[in-house]
Every structure is written in structure tokens, then in C-alpha cells.
Amino acid sequence: MKQLLIVDDQQGIRLLLNEVFKREGYTTYLAANGIEALELAERIKFDGVLLDMKIPGMDGIEILKRIKSRTPDVPVLMITAYGELDLIKEAMDLGASHYFTKPFDIYEVRDAVNGMLKE
């Protein structure tokens, strides 16, 4: 079973993504901030990460850098507010696989994750 880390400071988005990906057959782990995400990433080898760009404290770019330094090959999909083009470019340069802008289409996110992670 594929392991997916979902990192977003908004509980509603975490719960929505959790519900969708559990139904798809993933084992999901939820983190509300960078510290939680990195603690999970130390203990578990994730097959993929859904990561919000704007998180209070440690932002998505910093979390992305730290996750990629540990596991460079893990696919990371970034979730960002509309119009953060400079951050999107930086995230892609740092190895993010894909990005979605909020409000996102949950089916597009599901299909992108499935496309990257299902054998």
C-alpha cells in the first residue's frame, strides 16, 4: 500500500484530501505544519507528498527542501494560492513534481497523484 503525506495548515483541506486518498487505497498521514511533516518524514518512507506552499512557521519551500534533501526521489505536489508564481517556480526548481492552485479540483489532484504513484 502506497504511503502519502498530506501537509496543509487548513484542517478542512487535510480532511478532504485524506478522505479522497484513503478511498483510493493509500495509507495517509496528516501534518498541520512543517515540524509535524518532517517528524513523520524521518520515521516513514513516503511514496508521495502533497504539500501546501503557505504554512505558518516553516513554509512549504523550506519543507520541500528538507524532504528532498532526505529523499530526493519522492514526488512532491505543491498546493498554492492563486498567483504565487515566484514561489511556484522556486518549488519546481527544487524538485516539486507538479502544483495545483487553490481552489483546486479534487479530481485533478487525485488523478495527478494516481498517475505518479500507481504502478
XYZ file of C-alpha atoms in Angstrom:
119
model
C 0.000 0.000 0.000
C 1.406 3.394 -1.019
C 2.114 5.921 1.745
C 1.081 9.536 1.189
C 1.942 12.532 3.380
C -0.590 15.400 3.309
C 0.704 18.712 4.690
C -1.699 21.661 4.976
C -2.428 24.043 7.837
C -6.143 24.101 6.952
C -7.869 21.189 8.655
C -10.716 21.071 6.122
C -8.318 20.582 3.224
C -6.336 17.927 5.134
C -9.526 16.011 5.900
C -10.835 16.271 2.324
C -7.549 15.025 0.835
C -7.345 12.311 3.490
C -10.827 11.037 2.618
C -10.167 11.018 -1.133
C -6.817 9.233 -0.919
C -7.916 6.664 1.652
C -10.695 5.729 -0.782
C -8.050 5.389 -3.498
C -6.237 2.838 -1.345
C -3.403 4.930 0.094
C -2.155 4.899 3.658
C -2.330 8.594 4.529
C -0.508 10.642 7.128
C -1.575 14.191 8.009
C 0.576 17.093 9.173
C -0.621 20.606 10.027
C 2.849 22.204 9.911
C 6.460 21.708 8.911
C 7.617 20.248 12.216
C 4.945 17.522 12.110
C 5.702 16.820 8.440
C 9.441 16.462 8.997
C 8.981 14.279 12.079
C 6.797 11.939 10.018
C 9.277 12.024 7.119
C 12.071 10.909 9.475
C 10.113 7.815 10.534
C 8.290 6.829 7.340
C 9.431 6.457 3.746
C 6.665 8.159 1.803
C 5.810 7.339 -1.786
C 4.458 10.859 -2.328
C 3.794 14.179 -0.607
C 1.016 16.741 -1.042
C 2.401 19.977 0.367
C 0.769 23.366 0.865
C 3.029 26.277 -0.031
C 1.860 28.740 2.641
C 2.065 27.280 6.130
C 2.670 29.408 9.235
C 6.110 28.916 10.747
C 8.088 26.829 8.278
C 6.789 27.479 4.754
C 6.300 24.919 2.006
C 9.567 25.814 0.256
C 11.592 25.054 3.409
C 9.666 21.809 3.998
C 10.222 20.834 0.347
C 13.991 21.483 0.645
C 14.260 19.355 3.781
C 12.160 16.482 2.421
C 14.111 16.472 -0.865
C 17.449 16.518 0.982
C 16.440 13.275 2.749
C 14.586 11.556 -0.084
C 15.421 13.267 -3.386
C 13.335 10.881 -5.486
C 9.999 11.288 -3.647
C 7.381 13.047 -5.808
C 6.024 16.213 -4.173
C 2.895 18.002 -5.392
C 2.612 21.590 -4.216
C -0.695 23.283 -3.393
C -0.618 27.059 -3.620
C -2.859 30.090 -3.545
C -3.512 31.623 -6.935
C -0.814 33.936 -8.230
C 2.277 32.865 -6.286
C 4.239 32.380 -9.483
C 7.662 33.143 -7.982
C 7.125 30.518 -5.273
C 5.833 28.005 -7.828
C 8.951 28.475 -9.965
C 11.205 28.070 -6.905
C 9.333 24.920 -5.836
C 9.640 23.396 -9.312
C 13.362 24.274 -9.408
C 13.752 22.493 -6.044
C 12.209 19.317 -7.408
C 8.444 19.584 -6.944
C 6.753 17.320 -9.481
C 3.563 19.305 -10.016
C 1.476 22.062 -8.480
C -2.172 22.979 -8.044
C -3.680 26.345 -7.231
C -6.460 26.770 -4.664
C -9.300 26.312 -5.103
C -8.230 23.070 -6.780
C -10.313 20.419 -8.500
C -10.090 17.420 -6.166
C -10.398 15.008 -9.098
C -7.430 16.610 -10.878
C -5.347 16.272 -7.718
C -6.451 12.643 -7.309
C -5.625 11.831 -10.936
C -2.200 13.505 -10.725
C -1.278 11.604 -7.560
C -2.537 8.332 -9.014
C -0.596 8.975 -12.211
C 2.629 9.463 -10.271
C 2.247 6.764 -7.639
C 0.232 3.851 -9.019
C 2.330 1.194 -10.713
